[in-house]
mmCIF file of C-alpha atoms and ligand atoms in Angstrom:
data_model
loop_
_atom_site.group_PDB
_atom_site.id
_atom_site.type_symbol
_atom_site.label_atom_id
_atom_site.label_comp_id
_atom_site.label_asym_id
_atom_site.label_seq_id
_atom_site.Cartn_x
_atom_site.Cartn_y
_atom_site.Cartn_z
ATOM 1 C CA MET W 820 8.107 15.099 -81.409
ATOM 2 C CA ILE W 821 9.612 14.251 -78.121
ATOM 3 C CA SER W 822 10.429 16.494 -75.166
ATOM 4 C CA THR W 823 12.382 14.817 -72.470
ATOM 5 C CA ALA W 824 14.004 15.434 -68.999
ATOM 6 C CA SER W 825 15.524 13.592 -66.263
ATOM 7 C CA ALA W 826 15.494 14.118 -62.400
ATOM 8 C CA ALA W 827 16.206 12.520 -59.211
ATOM 9 C CA ALA W 828 14.932 12.744 -55.547
ATOM 10 C CA HIS W 829 15.634 11.149 -52.299
ATOM 11 C CA PRO W 830 12.902 9.500 -50.148
ATOM 12 C CA ASN W 831 12.376 11.045 -46.610
ATOM 13 C CA ILE W 832 11.750 9.780 -43.160
ATOM 14 C CA ALA W 833 8.913 11.588 -41.165
ATOM 15 C CA PHE W 834 10.033 12.436 -37.515
ATOM 16 C CA ILE W 835 6.411 13.798 -37.019
ATOM 17 C CA LYS W 836 4.224 11.718 -39.194
ATOM 18 C CA TYR W 837 1.404 12.384 -41.747
ATOM 19 C CA TRP W 838 -1.463 10.024 -41.337
ATOM 20 C CA GLY W 839 -4.969 10.738 -42.611
ATOM 21 C CA ASN W 840 -6.253 13.312 -45.158
ATOM 22 C CA ARG W 841 -8.842 16.087 -44.989
ATOM 23 C CA ASP W 842 -9.130 15.643 -48.795
ATOM 24 C CA HIS W 843 -8.021 12.329 -50.094
ATOM 25 C CA LYS W 844 -8.191 13.312 -53.780
ATOM 26 C CA LEU W 845 -6.049 16.269 -53.319
ATOM 27 C CA ARG W 846 -4.031 14.719 -50.517
ATOM 28 C CA ILE W 847 -4.625 17.709 -48.145
ATOM 29 C CA PRO W 848 -3.217 16.067 -44.844
ATOM 30 C CA ALA W 849 -5.134 15.819 -41.578
ATOM 31 C CA ASN W 850 -1.985 17.356 -39.693
ATOM 32 C CA GLY W 851 1.382 19.020 -40.461
ATOM 33 C CA SER W 852 4.622 16.864 -40.574
ATOM 34 C CA LEU W 853 8.306 17.056 -40.474
ATOM 35 C CA SER W 854 10.952 14.879 -42.089
ATOM 36 C CA MET W 855 14.569 14.542 -43.238
ATOM 37 C CA ASN W 856 15.533 13.494 -46.871
ATOM 38 C CA LEU W 857 17.605 10.244 -46.891
ATOM 39 C CA ALA W 858 20.814 10.224 -48.891
ATOM 40 C CA PRO W 859 22.161 8.331 -50.680
ATOM 41 C CA LEU W 860 18.853 6.512 -51.525
ATOM 42 C CA GLU W 861 17.268 7.962 -54.549
ATOM 43 C CA THR W 862 14.743 7.523 -57.476
ATOM 44 C CA ARG W 863 15.886 8.539 -60.973
ATOM 45 C CA THR W 864 13.149 9.162 -63.441
ATOM 46 C CA THR W 865 13.051 10.169 -67.097
ATOM 47 C CA VAL W 866 9.957 11.664 -68.697
ATOM 48 C CA SER W 867 9.436 11.771 -72.293
ATOM 49 C CA PHE W 868 6.213 13.351 -73.719
ATOM 50 C CA ASP W 869 5.917 11.765 -77.272
ATOM 51 C CA THR W 870 3.365 12.808 -79.889
ATOM 52 C CA ASP W 871 3.521 9.327 -81.312
ATOM 53 C CA LEU W 872 2.266 7.649 -78.069
ATOM 54 C CA LYS W 873 -1.326 6.473 -77.662
ATOM 55 C CA SER W 874 -1.280 6.349 -73.894
ATOM 56 C CA ASP W 875 1.080 6.940 -71.006
ATOM 57 C CA GLN W 876 3.657 4.147 -70.432
ATOM 58 C CA LEU W 877 5.534 3.343 -67.135
ATOM 59 C CA THR W 878 8.678 1.318 -66.589
ATOM 60 C CA LEU W 879 9.511 0.787 -63.092
ATOM 61 C CA ASN W 880 13.029 -0.731 -62.268
ATOM 62 C CA GLY W 881 13.216 -2.311 -65.772
ATOM 63 C CA GLU W 882 9.673 -3.791 -65.897
ATOM 64 C CA ALA W 883 6.595 -2.532 -67.493
ATOM 65 C CA ALA W 884 4.073 -1.443 -64.895
ATOM 66 C CA GLY W 885 0.289 -0.996 -65.342
ATOM 67 C CA GLY W 886 -2.854 -0.946 -63.029
ATOM 68 C CA GLN W 887 -2.849 1.378 -60.190
ATOM 69 C CA ALA W 888 0.786 2.355 -60.406
ATOM 70 C CA LEU W 889 0.290 3.666 -63.930
ATOM 71 C CA GLU W 890 -2.987 5.364 -62.950
ATOM 72 C CA ARG W 891 -1.460 7.364 -60.281
ATOM 73 C CA VAL W 892 1.265 8.427 -62.640
ATOM 74 C CA SER W 893 -1.138 9.383 -65.272
ATOM 75 C CA THR W 894 -3.062 11.416 -62.864
ATOM 76 C CA LEU W 895 -0.122 13.466 -61.963
ATOM 77 C CA LEU W 896 0.666 13.726 -65.630
ATOM 78 C CA ASP W 897 -2.643 14.995 -66.297
ATOM 79 C CA ARG W 898 -2.029 17.858 -63.921
ATOM 80 C CA ILE W 899 1.113 18.634 -65.689
ATOM 81 C CA ARG W 900 -0.396 18.486 -69.048
ATOM 82 C CA THR W 901 -3.245 20.902 -67.902
ATOM 83 C CA LEU W 902 -0.578 23.356 -66.792
ATOM 84 C CA ALA W 903 1.360 23.098 -70.146
ATOM 85 C CA LYS W 904 -2.045 23.183 -72.204
ATOM 86 C CA ILE W 905 -1.206 19.892 -74.169
ATOM 87 C CA ASN W 906 -2.606 16.537 -74.196
ATOM 88 C CA THR W 907 0.412 14.436 -75.410
ATOM 89 C CA TYR W 908 1.071 11.144 -73.607
ATOM 90 C CA ALA W 909 4.408 10.237 -71.858
ATOM 91 C CA ARG W 910 6.799 7.501 -71.505
ATOM 92 C CA VAL W 911 8.100 7.334 -67.659
ATOM 93 C CA VAL W 912 11.168 5.321 -66.923
ATOM 94 C CA SER W 913 12.003 5.263 -63.269
ATOM 95 C CA HIS W 914 14.574 3.427 -61.156
ATOM 96 C CA ASN W 915 15.216 3.167 -57.313
ATOM 97 C CA SER W 916 18.821 2.913 -56.130
ATOM 98 C CA PHE W 917 17.551 1.085 -53.012
ATOM 99 C CA PRO W 918 16.388 -2.523 -52.957
ATOM 100 C CA THR W 919 12.926 -2.670 -54.081
ATOM 101 C CA GLY W 920 10.158 -4.600 -52.328
ATOM 102 C CA THR W 921 12.033 -3.953 -49.081
ATOM 103 C CA GLY W 922 9.071 -2.005 -47.706
ATOM 104 C CA ILE W 923 10.813 1.206 -47.942
ATOM 105 C CA ALA W 924 8.351 3.951 -48.958
ATOM 106 C CA SER W 925 9.632 4.830 -52.485
ATOM 107 C CA SER W 926 6.477 6.865 -53.395
ATOM 108 C CA ALA W 927 7.995 10.001 -51.923
ATOM 109 C CA SER W 928 11.105 9.931 -54.125
ATOM 110 C CA ALA W 929 9.250 8.601 -56.958
ATOM 111 C CA PHE W 930 6.493 11.335 -57.221
ATOM 112 C CA ALA W 931 9.048 14.113 -56.413
ATOM 113 C CA ALA W 932 11.306 12.895 -59.275
ATOM 114 C CA LEU W 933 8.422 12.394 -61.605
ATOM 115 C CA THR W 934 7.039 15.974 -60.833
ATOM 116 C CA LEU W 935 10.556 17.654 -61.485
ATOM 117 C CA ALA W 936 11.254 15.574 -64.750
ATOM 118 C CA GLY W 937 7.667 16.062 -66.029
ATOM 119 C CA VAL W 938 7.471 19.706 -65.455
ATOM 120 C CA THR W 939 10.862 20.357 -66.767
ATOM 121 C CA SER W 940 10.512 18.273 -69.995
ATOM 122 C CA LEU W 941 7.690 20.603 -71.033
ATOM 123 C CA GLY W 942 9.891 23.625 -70.317
ATOM 124 C CA LEU W 943 7.711 24.853 -67.474
ATOM 125 C CA GLU W 944 9.747 26.532 -64.723
ATOM 126 C CA LEU W 945 7.907 26.205 -61.310
ATOM 127 C CA PRO W 946 9.043 27.452 -58.026
ATOM 128 C CA GLU W 947 9.807 25.015 -55.185
ATOM 129 C CA LYS W 948 6.434 25.568 -53.650
ATOM 130 C CA SER W 949 4.508 24.734 -56.739
ATOM 131 C CA LEU W 950 6.687 21.695 -57.289
ATOM 132 C CA SER W 951 5.956 20.513 -53.892
ATOM 133 C CA GLN W 952 2.249 21.134 -54.139
ATOM 134 C CA LEU W 953 2.171 19.068 -57.463
ATOM 135 C CA ALA W 954 4.140 16.211 -56.003
ATOM 136 C CA ARG W 955 1.908 16.177 -52.940
ATOM 137 C CA THR W 956 -1.060 15.129 -55.354
ATOM 138 C CA GLY W 957 0.780 12.075 -56.433
ATOM 139 C CA SER W 958 1.833 11.011 -52.850
ATOM 140 C CA GLY W 959 1.527 13.109 -49.847
ATOM 141 C CA SER W 960 5.018 12.632 -48.448
ATOM 142 C CA ALA W 961 6.444 13.365 -51.916
ATOM 143 C CA SER W 962 5.756 17.003 -51.081
ATOM 144 C CA ARG W 963 8.499 16.804 -48.493
ATOM 145 C CA SER W 964 11.102 15.176 -51.119
ATOM 146 C CA ILE W 965 11.222 18.377 -53.328
ATOM 147 C CA PRO W 966 12.833 20.685 -50.750
ATOM 148 C CA GLY W 967 16.217 19.755 -49.168
ATOM 149 C CA GLY W 968 17.466 18.593 -45.644
ATOM 150 C CA PHE W 969 15.050 18.922 -42.789
ATOM 151 C CA VAL W 970 11.496 19.760 -44.204
ATOM 152 C CA GLU W 971 8.175 20.799 -42.757
ATOM 153 C CA TRP W 972 4.836 20.261 -44.648
ATOM 154 C CA GLU W 973 2.075 22.885 -43.979
ATOM 155 C CA PRO W 974 -1.197 21.191 -43.799
ATOM 156 C CA GLU W 975 -3.443 24.165 -44.619
ATOM 157 C CA GLY W 976 -5.566 24.533 -47.665
ATOM 158 C CA GLU W 977 -5.411 23.492 -51.315
ATOM 159 C CA SER W 978 -2.018 25.064 -51.694
ATOM 160 C CA SER W 979 -0.569 22.777 -48.939
ATOM 161 C CA TYR W 980 3.256 22.501 -49.409
ATOM 162 C CA ALA W 981 6.516 21.516 -47.838
ATOM 163 C CA TYR W 982 9.599 23.579 -47.354
ATOM 164 C CA SER W 983 12.989 23.377 -45.837
ATOM 165 C CA ILE W 984 13.630 24.474 -42.308
ATOM 166 C CA ALA W 985 17.317 23.480 -42.228
ATOM 167 C CA ASP W 986 19.991 22.403 -44.854
ATOM 168 C CA PRO W 987 21.338 18.930 -44.830
ATOM 169 C CA GLU W 988 24.477 20.134 -43.329
ATOM 170 C CA HIS W 989 22.667 21.555 -40.366
ATOM 171 C CA TRP W 990 22.750 18.193 -38.186
ATOM 172 C CA ASP W 991 24.905 15.109 -38.872
ATOM 173 C CA LEU W 992 22.161 12.483 -38.149
ATOM 174 C CA VAL W 993 22.431 8.925 -39.130
ATOM 175 C CA ASP W 994 19.292 6.842 -39.889
ATOM 176 C CA PHE W 995 19.795 3.144 -40.047
ATOM 177 C CA ILE W 996 16.930 1.623 -41.774
ATOM 178 C CA THR W 997 16.828 -1.963 -40.328
ATOM 179 C CA LEU W 998 15.194 -4.355 -42.708
ATOM 180 C CA ILE W 999 12.811 -6.733 -40.843
ATOM 181 C CA SER W 1000 10.934 -8.175 -43.640
ATOM 182 C CA GLU W 1001 11.077 -7.816 -47.365
ATOM 183 C CA GLU W 1002 7.447 -8.579 -47.947
ATOM 184 C CA HIS W 1003 5.288 -5.907 -49.804
ATOM 185 C CA LYS W 1004 3.222 -4.121 -47.309
ATOM 186 C CA LYS W 1005 -0.384 -5.507 -47.244
ATOM 187 C CA VAL W 1006 -2.182 -2.121 -46.934
ATOM 188 C CA ILE W 1007 -0.663 0.649 -48.930
ATOM 189 C CA SER W 1008 -0.381 4.147 -47.224
ATOM 190 C CA SER W 1009 -2.905 5.647 -49.570
ATOM 191 C CA GLU W 1010 -5.544 3.127 -48.312
ATOM 192 C CA GLY W 1011 -4.323 3.446 -44.702
ATOM 193 C CA HIS W 1012 -4.861 7.280 -44.815
ATOM 194 C CA LYS W 1013 -8.463 6.529 -45.548
ATOM 195 C CA LEU W 1014 -8.880 4.425 -42.458
ATOM 196 C CA ALA W 1015 -7.361 6.974 -40.005
ATOM 197 C CA ASP W 1016 -10.493 8.614 -39.036
ATOM 198 C CA SER W 1017 -12.154 5.436 -38.088
ATOM 199 C CA SER W 1018 -9.835 5.251 -34.957
ATOM 200 C CA PRO W 1019 -11.357 7.068 -31.990
ATOM 201 C CA LEU W 1020 -7.732 8.166 -31.297
ATOM 202 C CA GLN W 1021 -7.079 10.057 -34.549
ATOM 203 C CA LYS W 1022 -8.855 13.371 -33.439
ATOM 204 C CA ALA W 1023 -6.665 13.470 -30.298
ATOM 205 C CA ARG W 1024 -3.536 12.724 -32.300
ATOM 206 C CA VAL W 1025 -4.313 15.414 -34.854
ATOM 207 C CA ALA W 1026 -5.281 18.065 -32.272
ATOM 208 C CA ASP W 1027 -1.918 17.327 -30.461
ATOM 209 C CA THR W 1028 0.135 17.730 -33.661
ATOM 210 C CA PRO W 1029 1.055 21.470 -33.276
ATOM 211 C CA ARG W 1030 2.588 20.676 -29.932
ATOM 212 C CA ARG W 1031 4.677 17.744 -31.235
ATOM 213 C CA LEU W 1032 5.658 19.845 -34.259
ATOM 214 C CA ASP W 1033 6.960 22.737 -32.119
ATOM 215 C CA ILE W 1034 8.929 20.457 -29.952
ATOM 216 C CA CYS W 1035 10.432 18.535 -32.917
ATOM 217 C CA ARG W 1036 11.102 21.696 -34.923
ATOM 218 C CA LYS W 1037 12.911 23.275 -31.893
ATOM 219 C CA ALA W 1038 14.891 20.145 -31.115
ATOM 220 C CA THR W 1039 16.056 19.900 -34.630
ATOM 221 C CA LEU W 1040 17.086 23.405 -34.912
ATOM 222 C CA ASP W 1041 18.759 23.345 -31.410
ATOM 223 C CA LYS W 1042 20.289 19.964 -32.260
ATOM 224 C CA ASP W 1043 18.897 18.627 -28.919
ATOM 225 C CA PHE W 1044 18.919 14.862 -29.427
ATOM 226 C CA GLN W 1045 17.300 14.068 -26.124
ATOM 227 C CA ALA W 1046 14.270 16.270 -26.750
ATOM 228 C CA PHE W 1047 14.205 15.018 -30.371
ATOM 229 C CA GLY W 1048 14.313 11.332 -29.640
ATOM 230 C CA GLU W 1049 11.453 11.573 -27.039
ATOM 231 C CA ILE W 1050 9.039 13.496 -29.336
ATOM 232 C CA VAL W 1051 9.974 11.296 -32.325
ATOM 233 C CA GLU W 1052 9.292 7.988 -30.534
ATOM 234 C CA GLN W 1053 6.078 9.464 -29.107
ATOM 235 C CA ASP W 1054 4.855 10.506 -32.550
ATOM 236 C CA SER W 1055 5.577 7.295 -34.114
ATOM 237 C CA ASN W 1056 3.794 5.457 -31.297
ATOM 238 C CA LEU W 1057 0.658 7.707 -31.643
ATOM 239 C CA MET W 1058 0.489 7.032 -35.429
ATOM 240 C CA HIS W 1059 0.684 3.192 -34.811
ATOM 241 C CA SER W 1060 -1.877 3.309 -32.104
ATOM 242 C CA VAL W 1061 -4.215 5.104 -34.428
ATOM 243 C CA MET W 1062 -3.219 2.342 -37.164
ATOM 244 C CA MET W 1063 -3.994 -0.522 -34.521
ATOM 245 C CA THR W 1064 -7.337 1.023 -33.637
ATOM 246 C CA SER W 1065 -8.781 1.789 -36.820
ATOM 247 C CA ASP W 1066 -11.568 -0.167 -38.499
ATOM 248 C CA PRO W 1067 -10.183 -2.534 -39.910
ATOM 249 C CA PRO W 1068 -7.216 -2.367 -37.722
ATOM 250 C CA LEU W 1069 -3.784 -2.066 -39.333
ATOM 251 C CA TYR W 1070 -0.942 -4.028 -37.668
ATOM 252 C CA TYR W 1071 2.361 -3.198 -39.355
ATOM 253 C CA TRP W 1072 4.773 -4.467 -36.767
ATOM 254 C CA GLN W 1073 6.334 -7.849 -36.513
ATOM 255 C CA PRO W 1074 8.300 -9.686 -33.824
ATOM 256 C CA GLY W 1075 11.506 -8.207 -35.286
ATOM 257 C CA THR W 1076 10.093 -4.732 -35.041
ATOM 258 C CA ILE W 1077 9.712 -5.193 -31.123
ATOM 259 C CA GLU W 1078 13.163 -6.657 -31.058
ATOM 260 C CA VAL W 1079 14.670 -3.355 -32.366
ATOM 261 C CA ILE W 1080 12.488 -1.101 -30.202
ATOM 262 C CA ASN W 1081 13.510 -3.284 -27.115
ATOM 263 C CA ALA W 1082 17.212 -2.914 -28.172
ATOM 264 C CA VAL W 1083 17.042 0.785 -28.743
ATOM 265 C CA GLN W 1084 15.512 1.361 -25.240
ATOM 266 C CA ARG W 1085 18.332 -0.873 -23.736
ATOM 267 C CA TRP W 1086 21.060 1.059 -25.559
ATOM 268 C CA ARG W 1087 19.664 4.444 -24.310
ATOM 269 C CA GLN W 1088 19.674 3.070 -20.741
ATOM 270 C CA GLU W 1089 23.239 2.251 -21.320
ATOM 271 C CA GLY W 1090 23.896 6.051 -22.132
ATOM 272 C CA LEU W 1091 23.789 5.839 -26.088
ATOM 273 C CA PRO W 1092 21.997 8.690 -27.919
ATOM 274 C CA VAL W 1093 19.601 6.728 -30.138
ATOM 275 C CA CYS W 1094 15.753 6.734 -30.829
ATOM 276 C CA PHE W 1095 13.480 4.782 -33.352
ATOM 277 C CA THR W 1096 10.686 5.674 -35.618
ATOM 278 C CA ILE W 1097 8.561 3.385 -37.794
ATOM 279 C CA ASP W 1098 6.650 4.017 -41.015
ATOM 280 C CA ALA W 1099 3.815 1.828 -42.525
ATOM 281 C CA GLY W 1100 5.693 -1.245 -42.493
ATOM 282 C CA PRO W 1101 7.652 -3.616 -40.086
ATOM 283 C CA ASN W 1102 11.090 -1.852 -40.609
ATOM 284 C CA VAL W 1103 12.540 0.348 -37.886
ATOM 285 C CA HIS W 1104 14.398 3.572 -38.563
ATOM 286 C CA VAL W 1105 17.130 3.733 -35.782
ATOM 287 C CA ILE W 1106 18.226 7.212 -35.561
ATOM 288 C CA CYS W 1107 21.427 8.677 -33.797
ATOM 289 C CA PRO W 1108 23.870 11.569 -34.044
ATOM 290 C CA ALA W 1109 26.831 10.563 -36.379
ATOM 291 C CA GLU W 1110 29.218 10.602 -33.419
ATOM 292 C CA ALA W 1111 27.269 7.477 -31.916
ATOM 293 C CA ALA W 1112 27.004 5.617 -35.542
ATOM 294 C CA ASP W 1113 30.307 3.513 -35.006
ATOM 295 C CA LYS W 1114 28.848 2.079 -31.651
ATOM 296 C CA ILE W 1115 25.201 1.442 -32.937
ATOM 297 C CA ARG W 1116 26.135 -0.157 -36.451
ATOM 298 C CA PRO W 1117 27.744 -3.295 -34.934
ATOM 299 C CA LYS W 1118 24.938 -3.647 -32.285
ATOM 300 C CA LEU W 1119 22.307 -3.556 -34.903
ATOM 301 C CA GLY W 1120 24.110 -6.201 -36.934
ATOM 302 C CA SER W 1121 23.889 -8.635 -34.060
ATOM 303 C CA LEU W 1122 20.045 -8.476 -33.823
ATOM 304 C CA ILE W 1123 18.587 -11.747 -34.966
ATOM 305 C CA ASP W 1124 15.518 -10.471 -36.970
ATOM 306 C CA VAL W 1125 17.606 -7.604 -38.876
ATOM 307 C CA LYS W 1126 17.929 -9.007 -42.358
ATOM 308 C CA SER W 1127 20.009 -6.004 -43.666
ATOM 309 C CA ILE W 1128 20.633 -2.357 -42.759
ATOM 310 C CA LEU W 1129 20.721 0.764 -45.047
ATOM 311 C CA GLU W 1130 22.645 3.680 -43.496
ATOM 312 C CA CYS W 1131 21.398 7.199 -44.553
ATOM 313 C CA THR W 1132 22.297 10.713 -43.804
ATOM 314 C CA PRO W 1133 20.468 14.089 -44.472
ATOM 315 C CA GLY W 1134 19.890 14.400 -48.302
ATOM 316 C CA GLY W 1135 19.560 17.544 -50.380
ATOM 317 C CA PRO W 1136 16.533 18.658 -52.543
ATOM 318 C CA ALA W 1137 15.169 16.903 -55.785
ATOM 319 C CA TRP W 1138 17.550 17.664 -58.592
ATOM 320 C CA LEU W 1139 17.684 17.622 -62.456
ATOM 321 C CA LEU W 1140 19.825 15.079 -64.323
ATOM 322 C CA GLU W 1141 21.593 15.503 -67.617
ATOM 323 C CA PRO W 1142 19.737 12.934 -69.733
ATOM 324 C CA GLU W 1143 22.877 11.370 -71.330
ATOM 325 C CA ILE W 1144 24.346 10.576 -67.668
ATOM 326 C CA SER W 1145 20.868 9.880 -66.061
ATOM 327 C CA GLY W 1146 21.362 6.104 -66.567
ATOM 328 C CA VAL W 1147 17.549 5.578 -66.917
HETATM 329 O O1 PMV K 477 2.820 9.642 -48.832
HETATM 330 P P1 PMV K 477 2.205 8.408 -48.460
HETATM 331 O O2 PMV K 477 0.820 8.370 -48.901
HETATM 332 O O3 PMV K 477 3.137 7.244 -48.917
HETATM 333 O O4 PMV K 477 2.033 8.522 -46.732
HETATM 334 C C1 PMV K 477 3.273 8.293 -46.011
HETATM 335 C C2 PMV K 477 2.943 7.803 -44.456
HETATM 336 C C3 PMV K 477 4.004 7.612 -43.610
HETATM 337 O O5 PMV K 477 5.258 7.236 -44.142
HETATM 338 C C4 PMV K 477 3.619 6.428 -42.807
HETATM 339 C C5 PMV K 477 4.078 8.808 -42.702
HETATM 340 C C6 PMV K 477 5.020 10.059 -43.385
HETATM 341 O O6 PMV K 477 4.760 11.170 -43.124
HETATM 342 O O7 PMV K 477 5.723 9.841 -44.209
#
């Protein structure tokens, strides 16, 4: 017997970053975070529980996957199996719409889509809060790809989950993801989170997070780009300071990363509303209000180390796909 369902989710970019866990296994974060879903980027996933299977199987972008990737998927499927009180294995087929191996975190969209497809295929109807909690255990940032638009993730307790603070239509922001390097990152986020506490700066960063969250939430709700840009850049710099001072240190930036940071600062001095934020990789997210996008786009294209650019706008929540049109 086979029970199947397909779902999709957008990745997200954190304006106030999640870095470090209080509980690594359950992915209870050291601090709260706030993000925006990124349309049109998406992961589409089909999960089929099949009584003929002898183990879980995973296909990522057309290729069979094993090792750590399959283990993480199986761990999440185990949680879903426990909820549904079954022990049937599943076939998981997943595709990213965005170029893979480009250093764009796909784990958020991947685990959000996997959670929604997995739960639905077994006929479980869970509220958004429970879906976000489940997705969190696969990849912390996946908790923020379940709800839509602008999303905040509460750090508290085992039931830590994310919820929407504003719809995607609330604020017309554009995120130009500038691809500096197509290399796979050397240290994946899951490992990076474990190093955070070895930095003497992490305690201060975590203690100050409620202040940054308050400023960022208010700036987002008020659509105050100046206040928003200042806190987003400070938060990104704080996270990278922790990364660079952990033991061993993590250096994600490359020369091209600095080229984009310098350019963003120059354009701002010239009067353009624009800011940057950087995740666990060298690529820079350059963010501006939609009205400024036509001015920023050609400027980014002229930077030497920018290999390509993905242009994103606020995206909706994770959603179900009709299996016949899922294309996976
Ligand atoms: O969910 P993870 O384990 O891939 O961690 C995400 C970490 C950052 O992208 C660097 C920050 C964030 O809040 O998304």
